[in-house]
Amino acid sequence: IISTAYSLKGKPLTFNKDSLFNICRIGDDELVFSNALAFYIEKYPRLFSEIFCLGLNNMSDEQHVIIEREWNHIDIYVTVGNQRRIIENKIHSGINCSTAEVAKNKNKNPEAKKESQLGRYWTAVTKELKVTEDTEEAFVKAFFLCSDYKYFELNSEKDDFIKGDKYTIIRYSELHKCLVKSDVYKEEDKPDRNFQDFVNALKKHSYNSIPELKYAEMEDQFKIRINNNA
């Protein structure tokens, strides 16, 4: 059974207080989530096959999955045969050298044309593969994973140096929904508690707004007080 520290009339808390993400206060740390995500893509690649388009159909396919952290500063770089996947993770931070930043720099220096981090990643991967513009999207797919309450509209940033149109946005709620229904998450006989904690920690960043998140946290505190006074 998935652990929940407290409950109120059989209703579990939204956030498990016994989770290491809460105990160590790392529930907002992008680096921690990127490390955990990379670890679990490597451990359970087929769980992530659909959402990140890995194309894994059987156990033998999993042997060809290679995960690298911070290759050319890419958060998570996935190699599956001749396919490459770029995964950029953002919880609270923004995109380095976004359109607004570039425009600001151009006002200071009209000749300046600085490539965004998303542009640099795409360029680095396609250059490494030596693919042409006509074929690059057949071999490379890029994903921008972000919290639901952090608003991004990458498709409006179609300048060559931004490459925002190359990235598919995946919200934390989508990743949480994908993993929470998996057999690994539901396993009760020999559960992977760390994986369950990771999936539960994704929930925190699945709210549409900060007020919604704060309300859920406040509701948990109310449940705890009721439980302790019962």
PDB file of C-alpha atoms in Angstrom:
ATOM      1  CA  ILE A   1       0.000   0.000   0.000  1.00  0.00           C
ATOM      2  CA  ILE A   2       1.358   3.418  -0.903  1.00  0.00           C
ATOM      3  CA  SER A   3       2.312   5.121   2.337  1.00  0.00           C
ATOM      4  CA  THR A   4       0.394   8.126   3.638  1.00  0.00           C
ATOM      5  CA  ALA A   5       1.422   9.578   6.959  1.00  0.00           C
ATOM      6  CA  TYR A   6      -2.013  10.864   7.945  1.00  0.00           C
ATOM      7  CA  SER A   7      -5.581  10.612   6.757  1.00  0.00           C
ATOM      8  CA  LEU A   8      -8.956  12.127   7.558  1.00  0.00           C
ATOM      9  CA  LYS A   9     -11.938   9.755   7.388  1.00  0.00           C
ATOM     10  CA  GLY A  10      -9.974   7.517   5.026  1.00  0.00           C
ATOM     11  CA  LYS A  11      -8.906  10.346   2.730  1.00  0.00           C
ATOM     12  CA  PRO A  12      -5.111  10.491   2.173  1.00  0.00           C
ATOM     13  CA  LEU A  13      -3.155  13.698   2.293  1.00  0.00           C
ATOM     14  CA  THR A  14      -2.268  15.354  -1.001  1.00  0.00           C
ATOM     15  CA  PHE A  15       1.392  15.541   0.032  1.00  0.00           C
ATOM     16  CA  ASN A  16       2.987  12.654   1.918  1.00  0.00           C
ATOM     17  CA  LYS A  17       4.875  14.201   4.842  1.00  0.00           C
ATOM     18  CA  ASP A  18       7.033  11.059   5.195  1.00  0.00           C
ATOM     19  CA  SER A  19       8.433  11.495   1.682  1.00  0.00           C
ATOM     20  CA  LEU A  20      12.128  12.345   1.477  1.00  0.00           C
ATOM     21  CA  PHE A  21      11.156  15.150  -0.907  1.00  0.00           C
ATOM     22  CA  ASN A  22       9.345  16.780   2.023  1.00  0.00           C
ATOM     23  CA  ILE A  23      11.666  15.693   4.823  1.00  0.00           C
ATOM     24  CA  CYS A  24      14.725  17.081   3.007  1.00  0.00           C
ATOM     25  CA  ARG A  25      12.764  20.058   1.651  1.00  0.00           C
ATOM     26  CA  ILE A  26      13.775  19.384  -1.930  1.00  0.00           C
ATOM     27  CA  GLY A  27      10.281  19.398  -3.406  1.00  0.00           C
ATOM     28  CA  ASP A  28      11.042  22.576  -5.398  1.00  0.00           C
ATOM     29  CA  ASP A  29      14.550  21.674  -6.533  1.00  0.00           C
ATOM     30  CA  GLU A  30      14.779  21.388 -10.344  1.00  0.00           C
ATOM     31  CA  LEU A  31      18.129  19.596 -10.108  1.00  0.00           C
ATOM     32  CA  VAL A  32      16.665  16.930  -7.820  1.00  0.00           C
ATOM     33  CA  PHE A  33      13.709  16.325 -10.140  1.00  0.00           C
ATOM     34  CA  SER A  34      15.984  16.160 -13.193  1.00  0.00           C
ATOM     35  CA  ASN A  35      18.236  13.626 -11.440  1.00  0.00           C
ATOM     36  CA  ALA A  36      15.257  11.543 -10.321  1.00  0.00           C
ATOM     37  CA  LEU A  37      13.623  11.667 -13.751  1.00  0.00           C
ATOM     38  CA  ALA A  38      16.849  10.606 -15.484  1.00  0.00           C
ATOM     39  CA  PHE A  39      17.290   7.754 -12.994  1.00  0.00           C
ATOM     40  CA  TYR A  40      13.779   6.411 -13.492  1.00  0.00           C
ATOM     41  CA  ILE A  41      13.799   6.748 -17.281  1.00  0.00           C
ATOM     42  CA  GLU A  42      16.885   4.538 -17.176  1.00  0.00           C
ATOM     43  CA  LYS A  43      15.346   2.120 -14.644  1.00  0.00           C
ATOM     44  CA  TYR A  44      11.843   1.946 -16.143  1.00  0.00           C
ATOM     45  CA  PRO A  45      12.244   3.184 -19.739  1.00  0.00           C
ATOM     46  CA  ARG A  46       8.980   1.713 -21.026  1.00  0.00           C
ATOM     47  CA  LEU A  47       6.983   3.762 -18.496  1.00  0.00           C
ATOM     48  CA  PHE A  48       8.218   6.888 -20.281  1.00  0.00           C
ATOM     49  CA  SER A  49       8.156   5.523 -23.819  1.00  0.00           C
ATOM     50  CA  GLU A  50       4.843   7.051 -24.853  1.00  0.00           C
ATOM     51  CA  ILE A  51       5.157  10.484 -23.271  1.00  0.00           C
ATOM     52  CA  PHE A  52       8.715  11.023 -24.550  1.00  0.00           C
ATOM     53  CA  CYS A  53       8.277   9.119 -27.835  1.00  0.00           C
ATOM     54  CA  LEU A  54      11.031   6.593 -27.101  1.00  0.00           C
ATOM     55  CA  GLY A  55       9.509   3.906 -29.326  1.00  0.00           C
ATOM     56  CA  LEU A  56      10.076   1.033 -26.893  1.00  0.00           C
ATOM     57  CA  ASN A  57       7.879  -1.999 -27.576  1.00  0.00           C
ATOM     58  CA  ASN A  58       9.605  -4.807 -25.698  1.00  0.00           C
ATOM     59  CA  MET A  59      12.298  -5.646 -23.176  1.00  0.00           C
ATOM     60  CA  SER A  60      15.044  -5.904 -25.806  1.00  0.00           C
ATOM     61  CA  ASP A  61      14.425  -2.295 -26.854  1.00  0.00           C
ATOM     62  CA  GLU A  62      15.236  -1.135 -23.319  1.00  0.00           C
ATOM     63  CA  GLN A  63      18.824  -2.332 -23.683  1.00  0.00           C
ATOM     64  CA  HIS A  64      19.435   0.361 -26.288  1.00  0.00           C
ATOM     65  CA  VAL A  65      18.391   3.284 -24.057  1.00  0.00           C
ATOM     66  CA  ILE A  66      21.264   5.514 -22.924  1.00  0.00           C
ATOM     67  CA  ILE A  67      20.644   8.371 -20.488  1.00  0.00           C
ATOM     68  CA  GLU A  68      23.076  11.255 -20.051  1.00  0.00           C
ATOM     69  CA  ARG A  69      22.787  14.171 -17.646  1.00  0.00           C
ATOM     70  CA  GLU A  70      24.058  17.574 -18.737  1.00  0.00           C
ATOM     71  CA  TRP A  71      25.459  16.482 -22.091  1.00  0.00           C
ATOM     72  CA  ASN A  72      26.192  19.884 -23.613  1.00  0.00           C
ATOM     73  CA  HIS A  73      24.198  21.293 -20.661  1.00  0.00           C
ATOM     74  CA  ILE A  74      21.019  19.431 -21.694  1.00  0.00           C
ATOM     75  CA  ASP A  75      19.076  18.418 -18.581  1.00  0.00           C
ATOM     76  CA  ILE A  76      18.376  14.892 -19.838  1.00  0.00           C
ATOM     77  CA  TYR A  77      19.738  13.523 -23.117  1.00  0.00           C
ATOM     78  CA  VAL A  78      18.301  10.202 -24.267  1.00  0.00           C
ATOM     79  CA  THR A  79      19.760   8.002 -26.982  1.00  0.00           C
ATOM     80  CA  VAL A  80      17.728   5.128 -28.430  1.00  0.00           C
ATOM     81  CA  GLY A  81      19.536   3.676 -31.424  1.00  0.00           C
ATOM     82  CA  ASN A  82      19.799   6.491 -33.984  1.00  0.00           C
ATOM     83  CA  GLN A  83      17.126   8.518 -32.181  1.00  0.00           C
ATOM     84  CA  ARG A  84      17.824  11.377 -29.790  1.00  0.00           C
ATOM     85  CA  ARG A  85      15.561  12.974 -27.189  1.00  0.00           C
ATOM     86  CA  ILE A  86      16.147  16.315 -25.479  1.00  0.00           C
ATOM     87  CA  ILE A  87      14.357  16.896 -22.178  1.00  0.00           C
ATOM     88  CA  GLU A  88      14.575  20.328 -20.542  1.00  0.00           C
ATOM     89  CA  ASN A  89      13.058  20.585 -17.060  1.00  0.00           C
ATOM     90  CA  LYS A  90      11.760  23.832 -15.531  1.00  0.00           C
ATOM     91  CA  ILE A  91       9.843  24.272 -12.279  1.00  0.00           C
ATOM     92  CA  HIS A  92      10.253  27.942 -11.341  1.00  0.00           C
ATOM     93  CA  SER A  93      13.018  29.231 -13.616  1.00  0.00           C
ATOM     94  CA  GLY A  94      12.629  30.627 -17.112  1.00  0.00           C
ATOM     95  CA  ILE A  95      14.388  30.054 -20.433  1.00  0.00           C
ATOM     96  CA  ASN A  96      17.853  31.545 -20.713  1.00  0.00           C
ATOM     97  CA  CYS A  97      17.939  34.081 -23.549  1.00  0.00           C
ATOM     98  CA  SER A  98      14.222  34.069 -24.272  1.00  0.00           C
ATOM     99  CA  THR A  99      12.766  36.301 -26.996  1.00  0.00           C
ATOM    100  CA  ALA A 100      12.267  39.113 -24.493  1.00  0.00           C
ATOM    101  CA  GLU A 101      15.873  38.905 -23.305  1.00  0.00           C
ATOM    102  CA  VAL A 102      17.222  38.815 -26.850  1.00  0.00           C
ATOM    103  CA  ALA A 103      15.106  41.838 -27.792  1.00  0.00           C
ATOM    104  CA  LYS A 104      16.430  43.695 -24.775  1.00  0.00           C
ATOM    105  CA  ASN A 105      20.014  42.864 -25.740  1.00  0.00           C
ATOM    106  CA  LYS A 106      19.398  43.993 -29.313  1.00  0.00           C
ATOM    107  CA  ASN A 107      18.327  47.402 -28.047  1.00  0.00           C
ATOM    108  CA  LYS A 108      21.750  47.722 -26.496  1.00  0.00           C
ATOM    109  CA  ASN A 109      23.544  46.141 -29.423  1.00  0.00           C
ATOM    110  CA  PRO A 110      21.547  45.859 -32.677  1.00  0.00           C
ATOM    111  CA  GLU A 111      24.069  43.391 -34.105  1.00  0.00           C
ATOM    112  CA  ALA A 112      23.766  40.985 -31.188  1.00  0.00           C
ATOM    113  CA  LYS A 113      22.056  37.677 -31.893  1.00  0.00           C
ATOM    114  CA  LYS A 114      22.382  35.377 -28.906  1.00  0.00           C
ATOM    115  CA  GLU A 115      21.091  31.829 -29.153  1.00  0.00           C
ATOM    116  CA  SER A 116      18.756  30.657 -26.378  1.00  0.00           C
ATOM    117  CA  GLN A 117      19.515  27.556 -24.342  1.00  0.00           C
ATOM    118  CA  LEU A 118      16.801  25.675 -26.246  1.00  0.00           C
ATOM    119  CA  GLY A 119      18.369  26.725 -29.548  1.00  0.00           C
ATOM    120  CA  ARG A 120      21.829  25.686 -28.374  1.00  0.00           C
ATOM    121  CA  TYR A 121      20.596  22.233 -27.341  1.00  0.00           C
ATOM    122  CA  TRP A 122      18.846  21.593 -30.643  1.00  0.00           C
ATOM    123  CA  THR A 123      21.852  22.815 -32.623  1.00  0.00           C
ATOM    124  CA  ALA A 124      24.286  20.687 -30.593  1.00  0.00           C
ATOM    125  CA  VAL A 125      22.283  17.497 -31.086  1.00  0.00           C
ATOM    126  CA  THR A 126      21.581  17.939 -34.812  1.00  0.00           C
ATOM    127  CA  LYS A 127      25.222  18.846 -35.381  1.00  0.00           C
ATOM    128  CA  GLU A 128      26.375  15.748 -33.508  1.00  0.00           C
ATOM    129  CA  LEU A 129      24.066  13.581 -35.643  1.00  0.00           C
ATOM    130  CA  LYS A 130      25.104  15.391 -38.834  1.00  0.00           C
ATOM    131  CA  VAL A 131      21.518  15.601 -40.058  1.00  0.00           C
ATOM    132  CA  THR A 132      20.079  18.165 -42.428  1.00  0.00           C
ATOM    133  CA  GLU A 133      17.184  20.510 -41.712  1.00  0.00           C
ATOM    134  CA  ASP A 134      14.989  18.333 -43.914  1.00  0.00           C
ATOM    135  CA  THR A 135      15.647  15.186 -41.876  1.00  0.00           C
ATOM    136  CA  GLU A 136      16.480  16.432 -38.362  1.00  0.00           C
ATOM    137  CA  GLU A 137      12.976  16.046 -36.939  1.00  0.00           C
ATOM    138  CA  ALA A 138      12.902  12.392 -38.014  1.00  0.00           C
ATOM    139  CA  PHE A 139      15.811  11.694 -35.644  1.00  0.00           C
ATOM    140  CA  VAL A 140      15.511  14.331 -32.913  1.00  0.00           C
ATOM    141  CA  LYS A 141      12.578  15.209 -30.678  1.00  0.00           C
ATOM    142  CA  ALA A 142      12.709  17.795 -27.911  1.00  0.00           C
ATOM    143  CA  PHE A 143      10.509  18.149 -24.842  1.00  0.00           C
ATOM    144  CA  PHE A 144      10.038  21.033 -22.459  1.00  0.00           C
ATOM    145  CA  LEU A 145       8.850  19.724 -19.083  1.00  0.00           C
ATOM    146  CA  CYS A 146       7.456  22.435 -16.826  1.00  0.00           C
ATOM    147  CA  SER A 147       5.230  23.006 -13.824  1.00  0.00           C
ATOM    148  CA  ASP A 148       1.597  23.692 -14.641  1.00  0.00           C
ATOM    149  CA  TYR A 149       1.597  27.063 -12.871  1.00  0.00           C
ATOM    150  CA  LYS A 150       4.617  28.328 -14.835  1.00  0.00           C
ATOM    151  CA  TYR A 151       3.270  29.641 -18.133  1.00  0.00           C
ATOM    152  CA  PHE A 152       5.273  29.123 -21.305  1.00  0.00           C
ATOM    153  CA  GLU A 153       4.253  29.604 -24.917  1.00  0.00           C
ATOM    154  CA  LEU A 154       7.132  28.257 -26.922  1.00  0.00           C
ATOM    155  CA  ASN A 155       5.342  28.155 -30.258  1.00  0.00           C
ATOM    156  CA  SER A 156       5.370  31.941 -30.430  1.00  0.00           C
ATOM    157  CA  GLU A 157       9.163  31.938 -30.285  1.00  0.00           C
ATOM    158  CA  LYS A 158       9.959  30.715 -33.790  1.00  0.00           C
ATOM    159  CA  ASP A 159      13.167  32.627 -34.364  1.00  0.00           C
ATOM    160  CA  ASP A 160      16.024  30.375 -35.462  1.00  0.00           C
ATOM    161  CA  PHE A 161      18.001  31.197 -32.347  1.00  0.00           C
ATOM    162  CA  ILE A 162      15.114  30.232 -30.031  1.00  0.00           C
ATOM    163  CA  LYS A 163      13.980  26.943 -31.647  1.00  0.00           C
ATOM    164  CA  GLY A 164      10.862  27.023 -29.456  1.00  0.00           C
ATOM    165  CA  ASP A 165       8.789  25.511 -32.251  1.00  0.00           C
ATOM    166  CA  LYS A 166      10.952  22.381 -32.076  1.00  0.00           C
ATOM    167  CA  TYR A 167       9.923  21.635 -28.488  1.00  0.00           C
ATOM    168  CA  THR A 168       6.789  19.884 -27.246  1.00  0.00           C
ATOM    169  CA  ILE A 169       5.546  21.209 -23.908  1.00  0.00           C
ATOM    170  CA  ILE A 170       4.765  18.563 -21.275  1.00  0.00           C
ATOM    171  CA  ARG A 171       3.206  19.720 -18.035  1.00  0.00           C
ATOM    172  CA  TYR A 172       4.011  18.092 -14.696  1.00  0.00           C
ATOM    173  CA  SER A 173       0.343  17.078 -14.477  1.00  0.00           C
ATOM    174  CA  GLU A 174       0.706  15.083 -17.720  1.00  0.00           C
ATOM    175  CA  LEU A 175       3.799  13.262 -16.444  1.00  0.00           C
ATOM    176  CA  HIS A 176       2.131  12.631 -13.071  1.00  0.00           C
ATOM    177  CA  LYS A 177      -0.997  11.254 -14.772  1.00  0.00           C
ATOM    178  CA  CYS A 178       1.135   8.992 -16.957  1.00  0.00           C
ATOM    179  CA  LEU A 179       3.114   7.507 -14.060  1.00  0.00           C
ATOM    180  CA  VAL A 180       0.434   7.295 -11.381  1.00  0.00           C
ATOM    181  CA  LYS A 181      -1.500   4.750 -13.457  1.00  0.00           C
ATOM    182  CA  SER A 182       1.560   2.541 -14.030  1.00  0.00           C
ATOM    183  CA  ASP A 183       1.882  -0.931 -12.536  1.00  0.00           C
ATOM    184  CA  VAL A 184       5.164   0.072 -10.883  1.00  0.00           C
ATOM    185  CA  TYR A 185       3.429   2.863  -8.974  1.00  0.00           C
ATOM    186  CA  LYS A 186       0.502   0.630  -7.988  1.00  0.00           C
ATOM    187  CA  GLU A 187       2.691  -2.315  -6.906  1.00  0.00           C
ATOM    188  CA  GLU A 188       1.840  -3.366  -3.333  1.00  0.00           C
ATOM    189  CA  ASP A 189       3.730  -6.640  -2.734  1.00  0.00           C
ATOM    190  CA  LYS A 190       7.205  -5.259  -3.451  1.00  0.00           C
ATOM    191  CA  PRO A 191       6.687  -1.536  -3.948  1.00  0.00           C
ATOM    192  CA  ASP A 192       9.385   0.842  -5.104  1.00  0.00           C
ATOM    193  CA  ARG A 193       8.797   3.448  -2.390  1.00  0.00           C
ATOM    194  CA  ASN A 194      11.300   5.889  -3.842  1.00  0.00           C
ATOM    195  CA  PHE A 195       9.564   5.804  -7.212  1.00  0.00           C
ATOM    196  CA  GLN A 196       6.193   6.301  -5.523  1.00  0.00           C
ATOM    197  CA  ASP A 197       7.596   9.276  -3.611  1.00  0.00           C
ATOM    198  CA  PHE A 198       8.937  10.749  -6.856  1.00  0.00           C
ATOM    199  CA  VAL A 199       5.573  10.403  -8.591  1.00  0.00           C
ATOM    200  CA  ASN A 200       3.786  11.875  -5.566  1.00  0.00           C
ATOM    201  CA  ALA A 201       6.241  14.789  -5.522  1.00  0.00           C
ATOM    202  CA  LEU A 202       5.287  15.625  -9.120  1.00  0.00           C
ATOM    203  CA  LYS A 203       1.779  16.380  -7.867  1.00  0.00           C
ATOM    204  CA  LYS A 204       2.968  19.536  -6.120  1.00  0.00           C
ATOM    205  CA  HIS A 205       3.780  21.133  -9.459  1.00  0.00           C
ATOM    206  CA  SER A 206       0.610  19.941 -11.191  1.00  0.00           C
ATOM    207  CA  TYR A 207      -1.626  22.781 -10.048  1.00  0.00           C
ATOM    208  CA  ASN A 208      -2.764  25.492 -12.437  1.00  0.00           C
ATOM    209  CA  SER A 209      -1.747  28.286 -10.080  1.00  0.00           C
ATOM    210  CA  ILE A 210       0.250  28.941  -6.928  1.00  0.00           C
ATOM    211  CA  PRO A 211      -2.963  29.784  -4.971  1.00  0.00           C
ATOM    212  CA  GLU A 212      -4.346  26.334  -5.853  1.00  0.00           C
ATOM    213  CA  LEU A 213      -1.141  24.733  -4.608  1.00  0.00           C
ATOM    214  CA  LYS A 214      -1.179  26.746  -1.377  1.00  0.00           C
ATOM    215  CA  TYR A 215      -4.816  25.826  -0.784  1.00  0.00           C
ATOM    216  CA  ALA A 216      -3.985  22.103  -1.122  1.00  0.00           C
ATOM    217  CA  GLU A 217      -1.089  22.486   1.331  1.00  0.00           C
ATOM    218  CA  MET A 218      -3.324  24.359   3.774  1.00  0.00           C
ATOM    219  CA  GLU A 219      -5.963  21.638   3.448  1.00  0.00           C
ATOM    220  CA  ASP A 220      -3.353  19.048   4.384  1.00  0.00           C
ATOM    221  CA  GLN A 221      -2.417  21.018   7.493  1.00  0.00           C
ATOM    222  CA  PHE A 222      -6.092  21.123   8.458  1.00  0.00           C
ATOM    223  CA  LYS A 223      -6.380  17.332   8.033  1.00  0.00           C
ATOM    224  CA  ILE A 224      -3.334  16.814  10.262  1.00  0.00           C
ATOM    225  CA  ARG A 225      -4.747  18.993  13.023  1.00  0.00           C
ATOM    226  CA  ILE A 226      -8.103  17.208  12.896  1.00  0.00           C
ATOM    227  CA  ASN A 227      -6.332  13.859  12.978  1.00  0.00           C
ATOM    228  CA  ASN A 228      -4.147  14.833  15.953  1.00  0.00           C
ATOM    229  CA  ASN A 229      -7.120  16.150  17.922  1.00  0.00           C
ATOM    230  CA  ALA A 230      -9.343  13.173  17.170  1.00  0.00           C
TER     231      ALA A 230
END
